[in-house]
Short mmCIF file of C-alpha atoms and ligand atoms in Angstrom, two decimals:
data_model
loop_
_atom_site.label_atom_id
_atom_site.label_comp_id
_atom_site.label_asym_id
_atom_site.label_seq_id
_atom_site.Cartn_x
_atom_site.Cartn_y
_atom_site.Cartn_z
CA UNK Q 1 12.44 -30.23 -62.67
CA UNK Q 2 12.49 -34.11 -62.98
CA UNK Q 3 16.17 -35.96 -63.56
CA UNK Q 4 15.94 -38.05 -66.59
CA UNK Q 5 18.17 -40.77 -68.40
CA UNK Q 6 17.56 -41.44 -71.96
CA UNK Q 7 17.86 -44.72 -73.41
CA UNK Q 8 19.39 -45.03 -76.91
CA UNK Q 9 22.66 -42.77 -78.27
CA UNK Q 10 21.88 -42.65 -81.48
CA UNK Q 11 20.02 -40.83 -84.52
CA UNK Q 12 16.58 -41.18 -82.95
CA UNK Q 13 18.02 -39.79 -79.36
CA UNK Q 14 19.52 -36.99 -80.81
CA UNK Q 15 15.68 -35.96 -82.16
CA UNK Q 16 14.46 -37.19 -78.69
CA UNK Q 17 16.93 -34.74 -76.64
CA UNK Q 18 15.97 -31.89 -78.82
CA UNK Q 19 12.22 -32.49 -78.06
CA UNK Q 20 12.97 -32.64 -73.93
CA UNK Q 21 15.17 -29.75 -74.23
CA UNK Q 22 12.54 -27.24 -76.06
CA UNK Q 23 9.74 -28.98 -73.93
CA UNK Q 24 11.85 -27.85 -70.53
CA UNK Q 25 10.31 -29.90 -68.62
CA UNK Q 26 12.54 -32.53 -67.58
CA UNK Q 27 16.78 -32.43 -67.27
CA UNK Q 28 18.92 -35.00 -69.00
CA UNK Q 29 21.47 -36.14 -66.89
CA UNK Q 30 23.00 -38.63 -69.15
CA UNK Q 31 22.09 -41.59 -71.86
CA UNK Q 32 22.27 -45.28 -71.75
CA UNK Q 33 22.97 -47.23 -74.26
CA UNK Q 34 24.01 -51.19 -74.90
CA UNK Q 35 25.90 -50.69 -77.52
CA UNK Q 36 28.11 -47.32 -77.31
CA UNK Q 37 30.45 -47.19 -74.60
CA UNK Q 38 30.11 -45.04 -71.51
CA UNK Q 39 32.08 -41.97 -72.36
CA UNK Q 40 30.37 -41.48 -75.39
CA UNK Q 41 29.03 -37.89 -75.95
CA UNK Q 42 25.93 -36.66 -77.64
CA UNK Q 43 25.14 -32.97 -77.24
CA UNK Q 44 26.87 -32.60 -74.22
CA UNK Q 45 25.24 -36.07 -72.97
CA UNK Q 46 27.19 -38.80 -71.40
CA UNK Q 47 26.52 -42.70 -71.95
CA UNK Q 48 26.42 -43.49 -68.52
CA UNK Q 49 26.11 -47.38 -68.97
CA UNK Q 50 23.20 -49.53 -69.85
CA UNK Q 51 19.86 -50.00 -67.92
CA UNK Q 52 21.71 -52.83 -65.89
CA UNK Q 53 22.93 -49.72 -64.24
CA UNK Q 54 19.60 -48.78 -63.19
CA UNK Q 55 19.03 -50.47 -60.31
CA UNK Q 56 21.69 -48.72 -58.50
CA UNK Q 57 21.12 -45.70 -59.56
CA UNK Q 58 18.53 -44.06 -56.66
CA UNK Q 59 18.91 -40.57 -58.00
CA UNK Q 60 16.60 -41.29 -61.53
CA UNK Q 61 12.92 -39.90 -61.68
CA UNK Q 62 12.14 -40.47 -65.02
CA UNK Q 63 13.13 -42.64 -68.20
CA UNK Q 64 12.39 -42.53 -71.69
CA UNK Q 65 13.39 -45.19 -74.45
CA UNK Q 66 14.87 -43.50 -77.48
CA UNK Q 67 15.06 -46.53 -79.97
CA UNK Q 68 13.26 -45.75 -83.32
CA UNK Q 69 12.62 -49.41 -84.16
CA UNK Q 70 9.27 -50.33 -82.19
CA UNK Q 71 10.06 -53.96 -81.31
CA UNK Q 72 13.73 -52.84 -80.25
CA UNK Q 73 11.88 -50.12 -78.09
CA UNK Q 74 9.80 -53.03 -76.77
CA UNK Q 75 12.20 -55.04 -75.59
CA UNK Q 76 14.60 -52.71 -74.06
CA UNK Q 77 11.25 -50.71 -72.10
CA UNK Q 78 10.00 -54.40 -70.91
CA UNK Q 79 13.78 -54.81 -69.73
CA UNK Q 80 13.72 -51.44 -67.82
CA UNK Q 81 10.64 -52.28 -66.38
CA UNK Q 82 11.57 -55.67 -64.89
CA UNK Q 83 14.79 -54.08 -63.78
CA UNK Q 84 12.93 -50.97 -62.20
CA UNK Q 85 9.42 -51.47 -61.23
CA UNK Q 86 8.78 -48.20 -59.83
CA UNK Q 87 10.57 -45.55 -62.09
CA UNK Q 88 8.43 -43.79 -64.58
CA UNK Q 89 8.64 -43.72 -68.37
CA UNK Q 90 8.24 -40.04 -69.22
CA UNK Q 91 6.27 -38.60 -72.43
CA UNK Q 92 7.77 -35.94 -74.57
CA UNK Q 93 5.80 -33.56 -76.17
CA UNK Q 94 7.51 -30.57 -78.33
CA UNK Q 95 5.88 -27.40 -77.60
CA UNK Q 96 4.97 -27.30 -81.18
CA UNK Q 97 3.06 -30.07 -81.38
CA UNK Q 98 -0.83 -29.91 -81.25
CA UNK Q 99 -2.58 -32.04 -78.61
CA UNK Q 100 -5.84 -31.63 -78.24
CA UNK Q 101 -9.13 -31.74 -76.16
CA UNK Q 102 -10.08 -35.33 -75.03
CA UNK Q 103 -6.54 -36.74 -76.23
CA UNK Q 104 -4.85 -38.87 -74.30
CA UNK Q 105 -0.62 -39.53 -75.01
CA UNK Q 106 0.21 -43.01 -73.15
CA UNK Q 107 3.83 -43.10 -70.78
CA UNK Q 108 7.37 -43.12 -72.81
CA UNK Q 109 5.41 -41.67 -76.04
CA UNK Q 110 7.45 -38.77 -78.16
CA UNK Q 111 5.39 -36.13 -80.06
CA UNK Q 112 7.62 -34.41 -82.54
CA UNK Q 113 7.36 -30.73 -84.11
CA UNK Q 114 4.31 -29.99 -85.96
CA UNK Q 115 2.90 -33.32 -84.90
CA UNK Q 116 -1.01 -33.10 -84.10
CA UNK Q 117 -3.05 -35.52 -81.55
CA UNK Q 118 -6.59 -34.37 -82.54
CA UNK Q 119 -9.66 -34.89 -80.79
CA UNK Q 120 -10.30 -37.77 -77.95
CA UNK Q 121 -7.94 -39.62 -79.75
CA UNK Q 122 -6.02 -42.32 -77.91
CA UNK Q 123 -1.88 -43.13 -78.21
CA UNK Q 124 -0.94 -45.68 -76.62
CA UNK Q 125 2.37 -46.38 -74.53
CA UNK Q 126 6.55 -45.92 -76.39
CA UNK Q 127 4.77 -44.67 -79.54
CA UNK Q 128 6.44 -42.01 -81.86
CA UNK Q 129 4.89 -39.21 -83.92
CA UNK Q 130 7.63 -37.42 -85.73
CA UNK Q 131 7.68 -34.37 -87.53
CA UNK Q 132 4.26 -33.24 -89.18
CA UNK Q 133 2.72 -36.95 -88.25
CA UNK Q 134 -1.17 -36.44 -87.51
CA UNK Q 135 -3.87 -38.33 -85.93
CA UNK Q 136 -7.39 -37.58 -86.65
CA UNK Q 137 -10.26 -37.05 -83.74
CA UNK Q 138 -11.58 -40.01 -81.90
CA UNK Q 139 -9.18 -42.52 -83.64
CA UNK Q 140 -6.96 -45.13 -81.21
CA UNK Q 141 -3.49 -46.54 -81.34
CA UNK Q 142 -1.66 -49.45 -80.11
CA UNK Q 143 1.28 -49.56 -77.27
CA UNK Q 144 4.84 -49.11 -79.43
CA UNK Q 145 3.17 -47.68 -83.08
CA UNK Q 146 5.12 -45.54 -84.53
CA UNK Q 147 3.87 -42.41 -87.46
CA UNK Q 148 7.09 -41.40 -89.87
CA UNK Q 149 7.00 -37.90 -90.81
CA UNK Q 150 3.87 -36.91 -92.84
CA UNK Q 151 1.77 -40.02 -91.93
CA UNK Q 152 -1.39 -38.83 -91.12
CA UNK Q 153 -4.85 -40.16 -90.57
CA UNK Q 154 -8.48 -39.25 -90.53
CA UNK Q 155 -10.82 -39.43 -87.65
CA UNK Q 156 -12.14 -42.77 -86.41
CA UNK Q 157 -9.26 -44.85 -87.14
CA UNK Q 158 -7.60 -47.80 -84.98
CA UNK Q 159 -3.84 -48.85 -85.40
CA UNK Q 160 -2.67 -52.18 -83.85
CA UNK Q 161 0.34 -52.30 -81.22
CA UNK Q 162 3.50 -52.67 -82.99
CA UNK Q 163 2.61 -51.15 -86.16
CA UNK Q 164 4.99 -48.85 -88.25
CA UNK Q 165 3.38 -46.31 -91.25
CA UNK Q 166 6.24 -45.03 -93.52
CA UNK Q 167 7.04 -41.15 -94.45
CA UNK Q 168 3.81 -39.79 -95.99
CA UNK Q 169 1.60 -42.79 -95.46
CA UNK Q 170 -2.27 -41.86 -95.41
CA UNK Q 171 -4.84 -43.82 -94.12
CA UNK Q 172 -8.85 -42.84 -94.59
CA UNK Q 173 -11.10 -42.44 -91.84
CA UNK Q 174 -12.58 -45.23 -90.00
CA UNK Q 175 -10.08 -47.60 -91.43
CA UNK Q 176 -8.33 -50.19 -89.18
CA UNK Q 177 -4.75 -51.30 -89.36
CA UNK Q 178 -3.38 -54.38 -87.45
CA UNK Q 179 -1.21 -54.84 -85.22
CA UNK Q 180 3.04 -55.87 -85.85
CA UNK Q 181 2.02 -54.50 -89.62
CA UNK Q 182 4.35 -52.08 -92.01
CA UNK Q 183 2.64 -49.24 -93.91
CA UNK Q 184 5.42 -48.36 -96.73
CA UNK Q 185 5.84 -44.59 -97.27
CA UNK Q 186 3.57 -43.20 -99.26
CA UNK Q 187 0.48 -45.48 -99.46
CA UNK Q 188 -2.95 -44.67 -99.04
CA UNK Q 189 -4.81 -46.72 -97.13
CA UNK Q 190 -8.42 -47.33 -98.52
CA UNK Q 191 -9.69 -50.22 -96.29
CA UNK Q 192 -8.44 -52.23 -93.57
CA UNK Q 193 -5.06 -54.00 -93.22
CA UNK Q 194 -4.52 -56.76 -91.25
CA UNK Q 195 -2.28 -57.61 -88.63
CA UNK Q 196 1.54 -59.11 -89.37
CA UNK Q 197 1.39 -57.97 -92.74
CA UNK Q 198 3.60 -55.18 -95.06
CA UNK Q 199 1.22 -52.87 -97.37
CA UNK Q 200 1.78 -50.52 -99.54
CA UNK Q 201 0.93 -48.04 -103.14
CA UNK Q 202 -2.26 -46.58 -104.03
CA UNK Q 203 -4.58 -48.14 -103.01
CA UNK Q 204 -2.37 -49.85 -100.78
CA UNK Q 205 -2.85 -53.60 -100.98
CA UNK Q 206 -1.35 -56.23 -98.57
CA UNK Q 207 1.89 -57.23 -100.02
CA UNK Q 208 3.48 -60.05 -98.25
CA UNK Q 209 3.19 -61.29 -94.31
CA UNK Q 210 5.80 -60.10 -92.29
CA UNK Q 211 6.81 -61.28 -87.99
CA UNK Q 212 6.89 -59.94 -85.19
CA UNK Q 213 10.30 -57.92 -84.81
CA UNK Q 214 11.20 -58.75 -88.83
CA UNK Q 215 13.23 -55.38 -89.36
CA UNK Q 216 11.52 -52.82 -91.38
CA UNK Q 217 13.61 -49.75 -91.10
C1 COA Y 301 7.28 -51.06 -97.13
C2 COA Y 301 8.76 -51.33 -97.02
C3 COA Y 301 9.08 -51.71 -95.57
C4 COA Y 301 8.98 -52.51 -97.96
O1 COA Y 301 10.25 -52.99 -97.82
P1 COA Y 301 10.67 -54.36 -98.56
O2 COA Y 301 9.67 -55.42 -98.33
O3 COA Y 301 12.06 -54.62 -98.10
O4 COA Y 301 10.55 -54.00 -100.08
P2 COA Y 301 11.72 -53.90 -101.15
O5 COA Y 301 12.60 -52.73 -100.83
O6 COA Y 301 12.37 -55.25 -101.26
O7 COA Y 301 10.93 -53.57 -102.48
C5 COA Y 301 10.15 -54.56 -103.15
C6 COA Y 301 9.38 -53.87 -104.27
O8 COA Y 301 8.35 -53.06 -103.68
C7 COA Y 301 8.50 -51.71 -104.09
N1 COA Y 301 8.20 -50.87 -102.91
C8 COA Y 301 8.79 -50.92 -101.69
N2 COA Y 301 8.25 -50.02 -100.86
C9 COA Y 301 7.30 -49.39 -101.57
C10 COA Y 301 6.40 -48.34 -101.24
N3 COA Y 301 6.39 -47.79 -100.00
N4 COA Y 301 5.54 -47.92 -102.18
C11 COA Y 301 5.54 -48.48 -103.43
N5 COA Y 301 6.38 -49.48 -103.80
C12 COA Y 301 7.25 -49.92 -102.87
C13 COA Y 301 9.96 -51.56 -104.49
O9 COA Y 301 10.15 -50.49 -105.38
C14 COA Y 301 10.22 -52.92 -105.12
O10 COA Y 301 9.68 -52.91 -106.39
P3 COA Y 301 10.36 -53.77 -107.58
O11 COA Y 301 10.28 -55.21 -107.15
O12 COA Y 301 9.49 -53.46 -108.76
O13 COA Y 301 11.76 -53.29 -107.69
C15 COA Y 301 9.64 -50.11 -97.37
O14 COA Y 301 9.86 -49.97 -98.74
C16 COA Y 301 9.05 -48.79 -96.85
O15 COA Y 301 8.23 -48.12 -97.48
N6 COA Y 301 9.52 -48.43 -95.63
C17 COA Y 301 9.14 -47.21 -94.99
C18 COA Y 301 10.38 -46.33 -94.85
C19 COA Y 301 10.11 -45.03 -94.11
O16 COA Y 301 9.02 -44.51 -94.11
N7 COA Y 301 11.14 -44.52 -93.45
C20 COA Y 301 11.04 -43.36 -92.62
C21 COA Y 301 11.25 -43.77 -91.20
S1 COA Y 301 11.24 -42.40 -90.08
#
């Protein structure tokens, strides 16, 4: 069984080390975080330091970046990265969740209960799926997207890097979303959205523009 540290020690880690655990597949031996101290515990976790502490540490095989913000995960995966070329970013996949034929669930990606991956459909690297998210057959998405609970798609759809879609957003088949854009909870995406920008309602229209790392949570 692979040794794993998990970055972040809060909210979103908690969800994270519940997904590992049931998946069984990897063993925690401790958090990092930047923020709360080493000492700190979470489930029976230990903050161990931050990932400056990485490149002593030998004993490592895997990593994965539990930060639910995606340009927060960004940064601190890039940092790992540049700090560690060689240790891998694991995936975590509840044994719940649905993956299916053809699909394909890029390094340091989470897959929460209930969560479904139809089809020869594509996730890219550090995305989340949480709880009941779903992604319809032969549809694509971006390096650091993330799918609130309930945000679903249909089949054929594209989703740019970067890009957030709130609790219960739905987006049509064949539709394409942007990249670094916001999907507010609960729209229903009728045509395409474009990138850097915050949509939302039914239909959901393109509100305002938003940047790259503007905080959305
Ligand atoms: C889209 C979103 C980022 C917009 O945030 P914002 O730009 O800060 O918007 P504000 O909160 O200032 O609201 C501005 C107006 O838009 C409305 N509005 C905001 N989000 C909306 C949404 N998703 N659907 C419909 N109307 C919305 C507000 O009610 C407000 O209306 P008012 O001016 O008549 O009072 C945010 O509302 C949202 O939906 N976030 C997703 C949250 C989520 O899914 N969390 C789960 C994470 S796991």
């Amino acid at each position: 069984m692979k040794s794993i540290l998990i970055y972040g020690a809060g909210g979103h880690a908690k969800a994270v080390i519940d997904v590992i655990e049931k998946a069984g597949e990897c063993r925690v031996t401790g958090l990092l975080d930047r923020i709360k101290p080493p000492g700190t515990n979470v489930y029976g976790y230990q903050v161990l330091g931050n990932e400056n502490d990485l490149a002593v540490d030998e004993s490592v095989q895997g990593l994965i970046v539990a930060i639910g913000d995606n340009w927060l995960r960004a940064e601190v995966a890039m940092a790992i990265r540049s700090i560690r070329p060689d240790l891998p970013f694991i995936t975590a996949i509840h044994p719940n969740a649905s993956v299916a034929r053809g699909a394909e669930i890029g390094e340091g990606s989470v897959v929460m209960a209930g969560a479904v991956v139809n089809s020869d459909t594509r996730i890219g690297k550090h995305c989340i799926l949480y709880t009941l998210a779903s992604v319809d057959h032969d549809s694509s998405v971006g390096d650091f997207v993330s799918f609130a609970p309930h945000a679903a798609t249909g089949g054929g759809v594209s989703i740019g890097a970067y890009t957030a879609l709130g609790i219960g957003a739905k987006i049509i088949h064949s539709v394409s979303i942007g990249e670094h854009t916001v999907v507010g909870a609960g729209a229903n995406v009728l045509s395409p959205i474009a990138d850097y920008s915050v949509a939302y309602g039914t239909p959901a229209r393109e509100i305002r523009a938003r940047k790259a790392g503007e905080r959305y949570l």
